[in-house]
Coordinates of C-alpha atoms in Angstrom, one line a residue:
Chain A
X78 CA 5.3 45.0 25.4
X79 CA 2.1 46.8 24.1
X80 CA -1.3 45.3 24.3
X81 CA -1.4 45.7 20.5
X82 CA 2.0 44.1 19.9
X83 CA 0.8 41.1 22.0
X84 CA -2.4 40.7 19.6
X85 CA -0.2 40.7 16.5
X86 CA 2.3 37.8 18.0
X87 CA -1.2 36.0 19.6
X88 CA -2.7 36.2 15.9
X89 CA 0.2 35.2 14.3
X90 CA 0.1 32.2 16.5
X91 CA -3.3 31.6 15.8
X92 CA -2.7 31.5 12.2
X93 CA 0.3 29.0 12.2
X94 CA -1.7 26.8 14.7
X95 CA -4.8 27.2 11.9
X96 CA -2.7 26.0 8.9
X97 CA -2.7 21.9 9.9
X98 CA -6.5 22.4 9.8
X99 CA -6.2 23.8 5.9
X100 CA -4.7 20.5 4.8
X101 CA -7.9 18.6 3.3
X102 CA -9.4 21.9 1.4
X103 CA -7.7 23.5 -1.5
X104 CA -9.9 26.8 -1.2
X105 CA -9.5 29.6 1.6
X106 CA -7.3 32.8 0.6
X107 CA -3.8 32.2 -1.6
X108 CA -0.5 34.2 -0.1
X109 CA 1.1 33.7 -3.3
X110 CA 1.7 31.9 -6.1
X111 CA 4.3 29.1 -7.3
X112 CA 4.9 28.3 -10.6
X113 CA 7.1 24.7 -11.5
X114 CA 8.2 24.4 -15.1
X115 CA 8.7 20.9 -15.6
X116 CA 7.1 17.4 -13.9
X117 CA 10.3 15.0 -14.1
X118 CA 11.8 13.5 -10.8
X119 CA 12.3 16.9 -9.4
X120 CA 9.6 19.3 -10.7
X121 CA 6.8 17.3 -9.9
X122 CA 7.7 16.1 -6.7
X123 CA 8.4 20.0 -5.9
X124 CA 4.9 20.9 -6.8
X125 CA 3.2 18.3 -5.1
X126 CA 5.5 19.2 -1.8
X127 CA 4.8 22.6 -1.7
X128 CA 1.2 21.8 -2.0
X129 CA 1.4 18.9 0.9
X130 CA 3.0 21.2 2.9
X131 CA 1.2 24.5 2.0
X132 CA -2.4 24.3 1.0
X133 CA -2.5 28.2 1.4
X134 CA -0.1 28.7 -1.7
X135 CA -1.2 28.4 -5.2
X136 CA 1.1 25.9 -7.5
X137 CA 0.9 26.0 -11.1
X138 CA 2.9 23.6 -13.0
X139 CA 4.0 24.0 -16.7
X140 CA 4.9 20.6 -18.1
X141 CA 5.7 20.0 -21.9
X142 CA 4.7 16.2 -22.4
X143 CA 1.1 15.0 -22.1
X144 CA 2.4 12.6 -19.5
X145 CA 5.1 11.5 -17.3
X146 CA 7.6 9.0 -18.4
X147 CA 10.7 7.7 -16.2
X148 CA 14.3 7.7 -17.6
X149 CA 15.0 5.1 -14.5
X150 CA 14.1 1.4 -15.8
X151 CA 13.8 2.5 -19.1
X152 CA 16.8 0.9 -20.4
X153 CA 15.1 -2.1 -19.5
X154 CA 12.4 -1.7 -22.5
X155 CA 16.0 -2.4 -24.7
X156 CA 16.0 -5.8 -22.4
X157 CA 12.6 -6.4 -23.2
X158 CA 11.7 -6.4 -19.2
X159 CA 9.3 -3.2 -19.7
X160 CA 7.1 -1.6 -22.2
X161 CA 6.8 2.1 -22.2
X162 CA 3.7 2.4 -21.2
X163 CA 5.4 0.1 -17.7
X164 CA 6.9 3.6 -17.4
X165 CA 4.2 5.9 -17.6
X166 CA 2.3 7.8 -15.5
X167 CA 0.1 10.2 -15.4
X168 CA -0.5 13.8 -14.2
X169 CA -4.1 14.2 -13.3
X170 CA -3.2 13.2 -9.3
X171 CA -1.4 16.2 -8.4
X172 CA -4.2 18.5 -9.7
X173 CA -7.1 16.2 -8.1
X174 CA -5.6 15.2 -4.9
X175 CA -2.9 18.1 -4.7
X176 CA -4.8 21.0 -6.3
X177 CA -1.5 22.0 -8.4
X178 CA -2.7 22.9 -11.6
X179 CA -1.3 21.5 -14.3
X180 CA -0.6 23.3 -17.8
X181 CA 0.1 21.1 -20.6
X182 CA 2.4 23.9 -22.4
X183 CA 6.3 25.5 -22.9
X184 CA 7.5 27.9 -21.6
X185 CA 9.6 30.4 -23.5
X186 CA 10.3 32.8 -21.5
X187 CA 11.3 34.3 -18.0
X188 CA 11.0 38.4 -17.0
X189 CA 12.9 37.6 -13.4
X190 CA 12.1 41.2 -12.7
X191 CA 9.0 41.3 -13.5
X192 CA 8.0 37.7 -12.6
X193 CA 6.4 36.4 -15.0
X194 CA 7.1 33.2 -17.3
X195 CA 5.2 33.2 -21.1
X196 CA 3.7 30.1 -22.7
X197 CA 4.2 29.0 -25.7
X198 CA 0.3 29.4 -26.8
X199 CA 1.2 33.1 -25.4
X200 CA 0.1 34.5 -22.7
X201 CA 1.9 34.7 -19.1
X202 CA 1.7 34.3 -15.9
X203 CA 2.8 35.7 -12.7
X204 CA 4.4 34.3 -9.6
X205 CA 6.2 34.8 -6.7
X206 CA 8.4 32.1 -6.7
X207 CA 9.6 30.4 -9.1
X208 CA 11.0 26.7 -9.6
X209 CA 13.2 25.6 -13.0
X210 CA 13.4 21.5 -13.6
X211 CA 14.1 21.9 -16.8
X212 CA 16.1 18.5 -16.6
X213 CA 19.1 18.2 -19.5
X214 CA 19.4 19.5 -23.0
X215 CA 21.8 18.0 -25.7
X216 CA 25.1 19.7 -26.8
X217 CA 24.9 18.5 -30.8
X218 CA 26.4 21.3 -31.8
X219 CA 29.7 19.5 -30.3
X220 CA 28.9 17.0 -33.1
X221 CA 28.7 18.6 -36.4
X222 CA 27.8 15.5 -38.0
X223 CA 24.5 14.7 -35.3
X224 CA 23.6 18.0 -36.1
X225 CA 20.6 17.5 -38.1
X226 CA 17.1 16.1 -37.5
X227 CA 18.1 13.4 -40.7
X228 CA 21.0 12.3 -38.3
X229 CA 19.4 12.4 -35.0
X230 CA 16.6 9.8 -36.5
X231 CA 19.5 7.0 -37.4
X232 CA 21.7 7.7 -34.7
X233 CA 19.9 7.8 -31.6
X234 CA 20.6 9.2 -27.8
X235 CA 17.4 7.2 -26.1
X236 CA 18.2 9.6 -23.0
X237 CA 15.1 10.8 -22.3
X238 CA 12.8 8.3 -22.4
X239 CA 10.0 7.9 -25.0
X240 CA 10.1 7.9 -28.9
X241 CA 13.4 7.0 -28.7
X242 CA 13.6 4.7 -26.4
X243 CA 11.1 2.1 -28.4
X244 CA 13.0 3.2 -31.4
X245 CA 16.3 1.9 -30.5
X246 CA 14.4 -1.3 -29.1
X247 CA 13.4 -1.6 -32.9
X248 CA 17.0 -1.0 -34.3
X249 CA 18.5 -3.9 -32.1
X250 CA 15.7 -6.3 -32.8
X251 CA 16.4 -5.5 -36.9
X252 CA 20.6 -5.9 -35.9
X253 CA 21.9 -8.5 -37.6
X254 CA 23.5 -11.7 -35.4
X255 CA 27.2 -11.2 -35.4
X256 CA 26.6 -7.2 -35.9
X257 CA 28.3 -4.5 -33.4
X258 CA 26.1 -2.4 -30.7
X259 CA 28.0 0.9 -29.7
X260 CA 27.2 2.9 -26.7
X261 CA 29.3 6.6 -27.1
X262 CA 29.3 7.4 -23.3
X263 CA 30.3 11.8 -22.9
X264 CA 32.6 13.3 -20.3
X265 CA 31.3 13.5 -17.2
X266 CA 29.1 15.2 -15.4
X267 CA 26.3 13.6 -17.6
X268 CA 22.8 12.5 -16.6
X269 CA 22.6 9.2 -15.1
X270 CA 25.8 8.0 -14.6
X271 CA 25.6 4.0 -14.1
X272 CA 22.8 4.0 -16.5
X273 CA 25.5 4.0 -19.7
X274 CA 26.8 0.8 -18.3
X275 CA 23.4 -0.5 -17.1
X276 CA 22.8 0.0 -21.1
X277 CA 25.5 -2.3 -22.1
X278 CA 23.9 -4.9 -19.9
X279 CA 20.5 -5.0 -20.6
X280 CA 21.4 -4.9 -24.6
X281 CA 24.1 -8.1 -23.8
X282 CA 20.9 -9.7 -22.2
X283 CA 18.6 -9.2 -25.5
X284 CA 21.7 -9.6 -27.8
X285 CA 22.6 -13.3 -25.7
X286 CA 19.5 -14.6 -26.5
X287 CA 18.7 -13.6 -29.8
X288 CA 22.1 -12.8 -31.6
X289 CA 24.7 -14.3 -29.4
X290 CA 27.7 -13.8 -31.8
X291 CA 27.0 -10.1 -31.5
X292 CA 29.2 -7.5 -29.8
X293 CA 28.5 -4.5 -27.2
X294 CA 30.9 -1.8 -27.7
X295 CA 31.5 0.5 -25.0
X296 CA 33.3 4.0 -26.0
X297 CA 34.0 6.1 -23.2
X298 CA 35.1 9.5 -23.1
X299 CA 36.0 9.1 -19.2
X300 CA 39.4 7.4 -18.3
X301 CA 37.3 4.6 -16.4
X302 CA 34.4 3.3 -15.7
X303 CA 32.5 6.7 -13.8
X304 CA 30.1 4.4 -11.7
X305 CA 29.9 0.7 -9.9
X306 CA 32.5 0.1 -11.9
X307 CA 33.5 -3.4 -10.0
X308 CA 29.6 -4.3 -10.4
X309 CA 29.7 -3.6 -14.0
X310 CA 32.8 -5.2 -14.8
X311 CA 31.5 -8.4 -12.8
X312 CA 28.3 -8.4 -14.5
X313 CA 30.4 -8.5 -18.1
X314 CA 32.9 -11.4 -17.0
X315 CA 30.1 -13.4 -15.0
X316 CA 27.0 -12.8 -17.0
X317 CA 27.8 -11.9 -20.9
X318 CA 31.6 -13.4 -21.4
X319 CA 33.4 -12.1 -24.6
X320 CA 30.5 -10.3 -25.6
X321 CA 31.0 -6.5 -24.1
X322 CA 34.2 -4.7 -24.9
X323 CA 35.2 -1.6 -23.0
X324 CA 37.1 1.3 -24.5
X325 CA 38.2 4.2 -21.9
X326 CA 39.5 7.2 -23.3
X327 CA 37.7 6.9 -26.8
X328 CA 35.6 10.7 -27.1
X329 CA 33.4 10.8 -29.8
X330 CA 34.7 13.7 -32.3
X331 CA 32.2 13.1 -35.1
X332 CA 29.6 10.7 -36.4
X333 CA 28.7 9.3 -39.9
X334 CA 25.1 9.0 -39.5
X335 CA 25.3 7.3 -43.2
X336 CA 27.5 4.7 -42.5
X337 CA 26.8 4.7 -38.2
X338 CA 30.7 5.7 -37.8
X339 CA 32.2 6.7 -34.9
X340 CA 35.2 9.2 -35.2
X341 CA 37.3 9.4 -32.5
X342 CA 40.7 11.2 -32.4
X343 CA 42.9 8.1 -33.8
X344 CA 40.4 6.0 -35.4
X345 CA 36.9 5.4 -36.6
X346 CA 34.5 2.3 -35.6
X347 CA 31.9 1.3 -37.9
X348 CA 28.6 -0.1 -35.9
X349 CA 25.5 -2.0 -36.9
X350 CA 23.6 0.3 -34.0
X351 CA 25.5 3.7 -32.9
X352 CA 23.8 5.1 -29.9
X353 CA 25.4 8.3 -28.9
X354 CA 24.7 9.5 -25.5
X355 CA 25.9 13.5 -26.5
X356 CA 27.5 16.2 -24.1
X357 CA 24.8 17.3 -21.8
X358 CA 23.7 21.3 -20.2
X359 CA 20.6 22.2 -18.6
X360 CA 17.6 22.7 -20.4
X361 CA 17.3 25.4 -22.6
X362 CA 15.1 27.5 -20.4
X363 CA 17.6 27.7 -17.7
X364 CA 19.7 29.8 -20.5
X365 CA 16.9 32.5 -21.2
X366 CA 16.0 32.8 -17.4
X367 CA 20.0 33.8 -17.1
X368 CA 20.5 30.9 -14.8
X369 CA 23.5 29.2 -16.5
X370 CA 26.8 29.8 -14.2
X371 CA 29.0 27.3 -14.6
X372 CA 31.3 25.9 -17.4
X373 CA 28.1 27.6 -19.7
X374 CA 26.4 24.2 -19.3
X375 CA 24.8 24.2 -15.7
X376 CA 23.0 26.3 -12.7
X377 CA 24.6 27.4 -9.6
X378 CA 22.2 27.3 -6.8
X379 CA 22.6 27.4 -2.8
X380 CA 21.9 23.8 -1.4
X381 CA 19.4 25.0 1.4
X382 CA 16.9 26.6 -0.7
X383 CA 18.1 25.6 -4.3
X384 CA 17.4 29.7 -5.4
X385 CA 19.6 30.5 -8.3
X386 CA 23.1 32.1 -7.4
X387 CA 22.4 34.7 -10.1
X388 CA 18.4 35.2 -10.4
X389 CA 16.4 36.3 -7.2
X390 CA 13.0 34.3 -6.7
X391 CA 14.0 31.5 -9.0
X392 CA 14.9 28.1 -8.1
X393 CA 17.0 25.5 -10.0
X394 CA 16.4 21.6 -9.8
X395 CA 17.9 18.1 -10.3
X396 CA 19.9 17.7 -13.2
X397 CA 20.0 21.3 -14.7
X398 CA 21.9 22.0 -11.5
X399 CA 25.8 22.3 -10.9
X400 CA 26.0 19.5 -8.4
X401 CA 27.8 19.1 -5.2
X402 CA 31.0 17.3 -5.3
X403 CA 29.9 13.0 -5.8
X404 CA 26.1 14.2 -6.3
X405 CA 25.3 12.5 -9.2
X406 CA 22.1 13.6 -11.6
X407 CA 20.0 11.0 -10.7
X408 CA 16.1 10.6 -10.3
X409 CA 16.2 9.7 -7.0
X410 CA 18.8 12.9 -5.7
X411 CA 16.5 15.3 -8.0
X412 CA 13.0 14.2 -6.0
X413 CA 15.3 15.1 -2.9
X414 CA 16.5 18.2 -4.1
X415 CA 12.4 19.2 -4.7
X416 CA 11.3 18.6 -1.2
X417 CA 14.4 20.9 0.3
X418 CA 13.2 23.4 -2.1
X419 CA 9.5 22.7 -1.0
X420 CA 10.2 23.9 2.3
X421 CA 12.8 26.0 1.6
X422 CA 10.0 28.2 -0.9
X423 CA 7.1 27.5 2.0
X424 CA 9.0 28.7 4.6
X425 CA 10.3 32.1 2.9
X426 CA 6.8 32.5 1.6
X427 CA 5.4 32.2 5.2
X428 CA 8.1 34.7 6.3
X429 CA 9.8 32.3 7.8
X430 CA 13.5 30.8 7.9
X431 CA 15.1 28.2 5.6
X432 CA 16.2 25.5 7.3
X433 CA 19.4 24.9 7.8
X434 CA 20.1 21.4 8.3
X435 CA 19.1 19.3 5.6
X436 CA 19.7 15.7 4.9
X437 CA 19.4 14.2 1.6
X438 CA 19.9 10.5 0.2
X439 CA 20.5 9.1 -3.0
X440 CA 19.4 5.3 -3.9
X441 CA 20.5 4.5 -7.4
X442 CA 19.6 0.7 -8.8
X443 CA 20.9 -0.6 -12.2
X444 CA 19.8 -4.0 -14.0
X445 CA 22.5 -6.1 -15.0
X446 CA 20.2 -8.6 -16.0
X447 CA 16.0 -9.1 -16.4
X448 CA 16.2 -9.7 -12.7
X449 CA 19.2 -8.4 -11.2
X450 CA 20.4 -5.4 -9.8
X451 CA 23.1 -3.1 -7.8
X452 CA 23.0 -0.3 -6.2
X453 CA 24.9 3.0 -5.1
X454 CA 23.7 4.7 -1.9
X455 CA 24.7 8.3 0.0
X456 CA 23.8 10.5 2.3
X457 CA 24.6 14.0 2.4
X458 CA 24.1 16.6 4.4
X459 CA 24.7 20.8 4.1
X460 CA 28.6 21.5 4.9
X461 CA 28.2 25.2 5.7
X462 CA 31.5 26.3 6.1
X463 CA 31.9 24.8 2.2
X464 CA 28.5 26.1 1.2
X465 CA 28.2 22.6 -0.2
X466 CA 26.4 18.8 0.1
X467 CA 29.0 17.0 1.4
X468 CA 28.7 13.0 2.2
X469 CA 28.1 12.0 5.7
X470 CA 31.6 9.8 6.6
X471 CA 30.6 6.1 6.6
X472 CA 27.4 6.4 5.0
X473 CA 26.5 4.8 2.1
X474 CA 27.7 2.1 -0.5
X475 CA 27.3 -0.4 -3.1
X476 CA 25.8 -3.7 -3.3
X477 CA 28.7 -6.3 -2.4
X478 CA 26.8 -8.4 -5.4
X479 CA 24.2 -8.1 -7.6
X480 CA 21.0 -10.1 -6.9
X481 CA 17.4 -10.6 -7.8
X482 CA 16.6 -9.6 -4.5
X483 CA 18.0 -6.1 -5.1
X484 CA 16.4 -6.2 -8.7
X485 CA 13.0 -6.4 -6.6
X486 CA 13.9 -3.5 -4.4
X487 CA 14.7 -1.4 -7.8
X488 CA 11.1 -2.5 -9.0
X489 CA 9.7 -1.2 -5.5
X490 CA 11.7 1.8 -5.8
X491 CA 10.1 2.8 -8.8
X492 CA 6.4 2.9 -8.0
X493 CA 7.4 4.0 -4.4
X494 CA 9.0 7.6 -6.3
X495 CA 6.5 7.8 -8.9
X496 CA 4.0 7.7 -5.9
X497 CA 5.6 10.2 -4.0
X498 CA 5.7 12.5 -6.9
X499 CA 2.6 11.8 -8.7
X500 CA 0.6 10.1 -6.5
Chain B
X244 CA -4.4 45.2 37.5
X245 CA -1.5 46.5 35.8
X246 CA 1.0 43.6 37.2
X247 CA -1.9 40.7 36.5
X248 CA -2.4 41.9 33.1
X249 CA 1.6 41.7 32.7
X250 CA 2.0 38.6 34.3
X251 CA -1.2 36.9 31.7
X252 CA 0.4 38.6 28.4
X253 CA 4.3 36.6 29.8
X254 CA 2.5 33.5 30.1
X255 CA 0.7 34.0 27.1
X256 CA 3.7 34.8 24.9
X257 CA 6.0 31.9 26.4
X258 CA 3.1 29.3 25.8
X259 CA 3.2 31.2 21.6
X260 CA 7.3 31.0 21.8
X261 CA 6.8 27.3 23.1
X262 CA 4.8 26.7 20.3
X263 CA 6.8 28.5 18.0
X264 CA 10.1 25.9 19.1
X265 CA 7.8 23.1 18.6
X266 CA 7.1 24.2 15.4
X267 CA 10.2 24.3 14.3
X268 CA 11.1 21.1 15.4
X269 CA 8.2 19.8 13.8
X270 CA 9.1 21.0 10.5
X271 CA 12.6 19.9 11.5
X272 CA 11.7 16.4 11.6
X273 CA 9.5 16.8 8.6
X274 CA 12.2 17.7 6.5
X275 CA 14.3 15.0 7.2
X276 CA 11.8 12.2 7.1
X277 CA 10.8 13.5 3.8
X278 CA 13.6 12.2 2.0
X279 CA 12.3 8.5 3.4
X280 CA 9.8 9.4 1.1
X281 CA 11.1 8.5 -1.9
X282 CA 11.4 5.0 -1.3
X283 CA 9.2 4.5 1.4
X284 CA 5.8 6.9 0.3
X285 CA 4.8 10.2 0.9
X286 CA 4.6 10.7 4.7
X287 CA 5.0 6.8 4.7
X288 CA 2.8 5.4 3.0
X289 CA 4.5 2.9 1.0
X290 CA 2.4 1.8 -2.0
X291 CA 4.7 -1.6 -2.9
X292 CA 7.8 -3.3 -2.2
X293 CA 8.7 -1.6 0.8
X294 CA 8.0 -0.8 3.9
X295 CA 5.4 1.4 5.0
X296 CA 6.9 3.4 7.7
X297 CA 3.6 5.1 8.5
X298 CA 2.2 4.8 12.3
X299 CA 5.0 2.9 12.5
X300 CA 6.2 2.6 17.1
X301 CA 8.8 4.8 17.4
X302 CA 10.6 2.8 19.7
X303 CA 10.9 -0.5 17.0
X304 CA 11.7 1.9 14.6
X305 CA 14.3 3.6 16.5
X306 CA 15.8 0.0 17.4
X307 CA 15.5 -1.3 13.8
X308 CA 17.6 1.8 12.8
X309 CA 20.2 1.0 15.2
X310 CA 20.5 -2.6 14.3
X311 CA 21.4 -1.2 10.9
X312 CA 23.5 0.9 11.9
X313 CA 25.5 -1.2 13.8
X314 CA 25.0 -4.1 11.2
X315 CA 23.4 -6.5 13.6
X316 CA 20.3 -6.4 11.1
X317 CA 20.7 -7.7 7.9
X318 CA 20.2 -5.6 4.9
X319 CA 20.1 -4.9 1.2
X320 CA 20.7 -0.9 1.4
X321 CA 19.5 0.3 4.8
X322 CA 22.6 -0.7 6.5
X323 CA 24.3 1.1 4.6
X324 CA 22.2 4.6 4.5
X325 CA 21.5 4.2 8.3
X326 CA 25.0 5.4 8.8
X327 CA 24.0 8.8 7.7
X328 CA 22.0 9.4 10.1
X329 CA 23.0 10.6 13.7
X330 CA 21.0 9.0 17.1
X331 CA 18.9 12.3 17.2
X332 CA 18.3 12.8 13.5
X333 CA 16.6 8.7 14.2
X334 CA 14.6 9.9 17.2
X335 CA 13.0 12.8 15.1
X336 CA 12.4 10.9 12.1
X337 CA 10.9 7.8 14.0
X338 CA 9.1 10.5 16.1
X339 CA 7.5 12.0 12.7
X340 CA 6.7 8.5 11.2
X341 CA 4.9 7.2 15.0
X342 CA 2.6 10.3 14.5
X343 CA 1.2 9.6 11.0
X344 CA -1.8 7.8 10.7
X345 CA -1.0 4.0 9.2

């Protein structure tokens, strides 16, 4: 070996050994720049990793809404368990703790080639690497009469969590006693997918003590129930007897939004609130980046670095993703997907290798009550001859009952994720 | 002089590729324990609920694993997502978890 060949490795070494001591300052020399559009479960957790894990990389993150607000527990604001503001959080600790920097904006759109994404307000910025959580957009044009903005406001999805969510709060309270709540559930793969049935619950629980001779209507798409389905049956039975019905094979075809009408292929069902959880791709961005490769709803990516299959540099997360067999789009497997990503998108930009082995969970808790919950737990880990997640044999579960005990466990999982992604 | 010099720049680069393995394994067992994260707070630090894992022994926590893992522990969950997890994949988590500061 040459003398100057040695300095280069003993430098090198040097350098990594240097990095650790990096970790409190967020100044010194950048080797490149990240740039996160969207701060749900995945993209903010992604930003925050890369910056934990990398104070030598720049992270900018593009985020549409002026703060953060969770999907998960939300149904329980329909319950009346939560307020929104229970499930808000803000922004300002990844930029004064993390150093990401955090652009209130949308983006519309991506030059792969070039790398550069453009704001809304106009003007664009480069990066090296980029990472898409562009969560879930809705498929209305599926439902010619939800079509319209006029429509949208009567019949609501309250699937992302916000406006909506408070609004259909309002619509049960105004519901008469005696009138019928409907929940149109969509084919699977959809976002969330206990949290249809979680619904049903949590507005039994309101409807038992405020209207008790009311009615929750479930109309699935699916041919069963698509998660915990023994804990969600149970919780029907046990907790709110006669009062949810459950209608498998029912897909939505077309709404009334005048008359909140349900069309389904043999019949139509008249509610006093229709809630219509639509067909569900990735958000709209992921189609003008080009990253849309499967069924022309969702992104393909490779599950040790989460880079597109069809766009170099770019990076797909949590629910706009084409996920693994059993990998449902939940909160908790999109803040996993971020930190595989995270080191996936340090390591490259350090020159280094992606790892090879990772190992992901999923924890998913649903109310059936004020106080009680069930879960769903996995693990999975990277099946390389498959090129997939597959579940590790054994692992993983569901609650044998639910419990309030479980219910606090939920509550704990909530600020423990919204800490580890925005705090 | 030639032989010396060879023999320092040997030691020098198996002490780098030393640290270069222990590197690796030390982003190893970040990775995994990173997805404790979620529930359990970044690096550990649990802010509610649960528990902080954080400068945690690595010895109790390598035994409270295996008591889930073999059910001897009672448990909501962990039971449950123990499983996942093979005897080595514990020992570098619980190794990465001693190390950070409670």
């Amino acid at each position: 070996m040459e003398r100057r060949e040695f300095i280069k490795l003993a430098s090198a070494a040097a350098a990594l050994a240097a990095l650790p001591g990096c970790a409190t300052s967020s100044g010194g020399k950048s080797i490149g720049r990240v740039v996160v559009v969207g701060g749900g479960y995945a993209g903010a957790a992604a930003a925050k990793y890369v910056r934990l894990w990398a104070p030598d990389i720049e992270v900018v993150l593009v985020e549409r809404d002026a703060d953060f607000v969770s999907c998960p527990l939300s149904n329980r604001v329909l319950s009346g368990g939560k307020s929104i503001k229970d499930l808000t959080v803000s922004y300002s600790k990844l930029g004064s703790k993390y150093g990401v920097q955090v652009v209130h904006d949308e983006v519309t759109a991506v030059d792969a080639d070039k790398r550069t994404i453009t704001l809304a307000r106009g003007n664009t910025i480069s990066y090296d690497r980029l990472i898409v959580a562009p969560g879930i957009d809705f498929m209305y044009d599926a439902i010619a009469g939800l079509n319209n903005a006029d429509a949208q406001k009567k019949v609501l999805h309250a699937w992302k969590a916000g406006p909506q969510t408070v609004a259909l709060r309002k619509q049960l309270e105004a519901m008469r006693d005696g009138g019928v709540f409907a929940i149109s559930i969509p084919k699977a793969p959809f976002r969330c997918p206990p949290g249809p049935y979680e619904r049903a619950c949590l507005a039994a629980f309101y409807l038992k003590q405020h209207k008790p001779k009311s009615k929750v209507l479930i109309l699935d798409a699916n041919e069963d129930i698509v998660a915990k389905k023994g804990l969600f049956t149970k919780a029907w039975k046990d907790l709110y007897p006669g009062m949810v019905e459950y209608r498998a094979n029912s897909e939505l075809v077309d709404v009334d939004a005048n008359t909140l009408t349900a069309k389904l292929q043999f019949e139509d069902v008249k509610a006093d609130v229709l809630n219509v959880i639509p067909p569900q791709r990735a958000g709209k961005i992921a189609t003008s980046a080009g990253l849309i490769t499967a069924n022309n709803r969702w992104c393909g990516v490779d599950y040790l670095s989460y880079e597109s299959v069809a766009q170099k540099n770019i990076h797909v997360l949590g629910d706009a993703t084409l996920a693994a067999p059993k990998m449902p789009k939940s909160g908790h497997i999109a803040n996993q997907h971020a930190k595989v990503c995270a080191a996936a998108v340090v390591a490259l930009m350090h020159g280094g290798e992606v790892y090879t082995e990772p190992l992901i969970a999923n924890t998913c808790y649903s109310y059936v009550s004020d106080t009680e919950a069930v879960h769903v737990a996995a693990i999975f880990k990277y099946d390389a001859n498959g090129k997939t997640m597959a579940s590790v044999p054994d692992s993983g579960g569901l609650s044998s009952a639910a419990s309030d005990i479980e219910g606090m466990y939920a509550e704990g999982w909530a600020q423990n994720i919204w800490a580890d992604m925005l705090g | 002089m030639k032989k010396t010099t060879s023999a320092i720049y040997i030691s020098g680069l198996l002490a780098f590729f030393a640290g270069a393995a222990q590197a690796a394994e030390d982003v190893g067992s970040r990775n995994l324990a990173a997805a404790c994260a979620a529930c359990h707070g970044t690096n550990g630090h649990a802010v509610t609920g649960m528990s902080a894992l954080a400068g945690m022994d690595k010895a109790y926590m390598v035994k409270t694993m295996q008591e889930f893992k073999t059910g001897k522990r009672p448990a909501t969950v962990m039971h449950q997502l123990a499983k996942g997890y093979s005897d080595d994949q514990i020992g570098q988590i619980a190794e990465f978890f001693a190390k950070q500061q409670k």
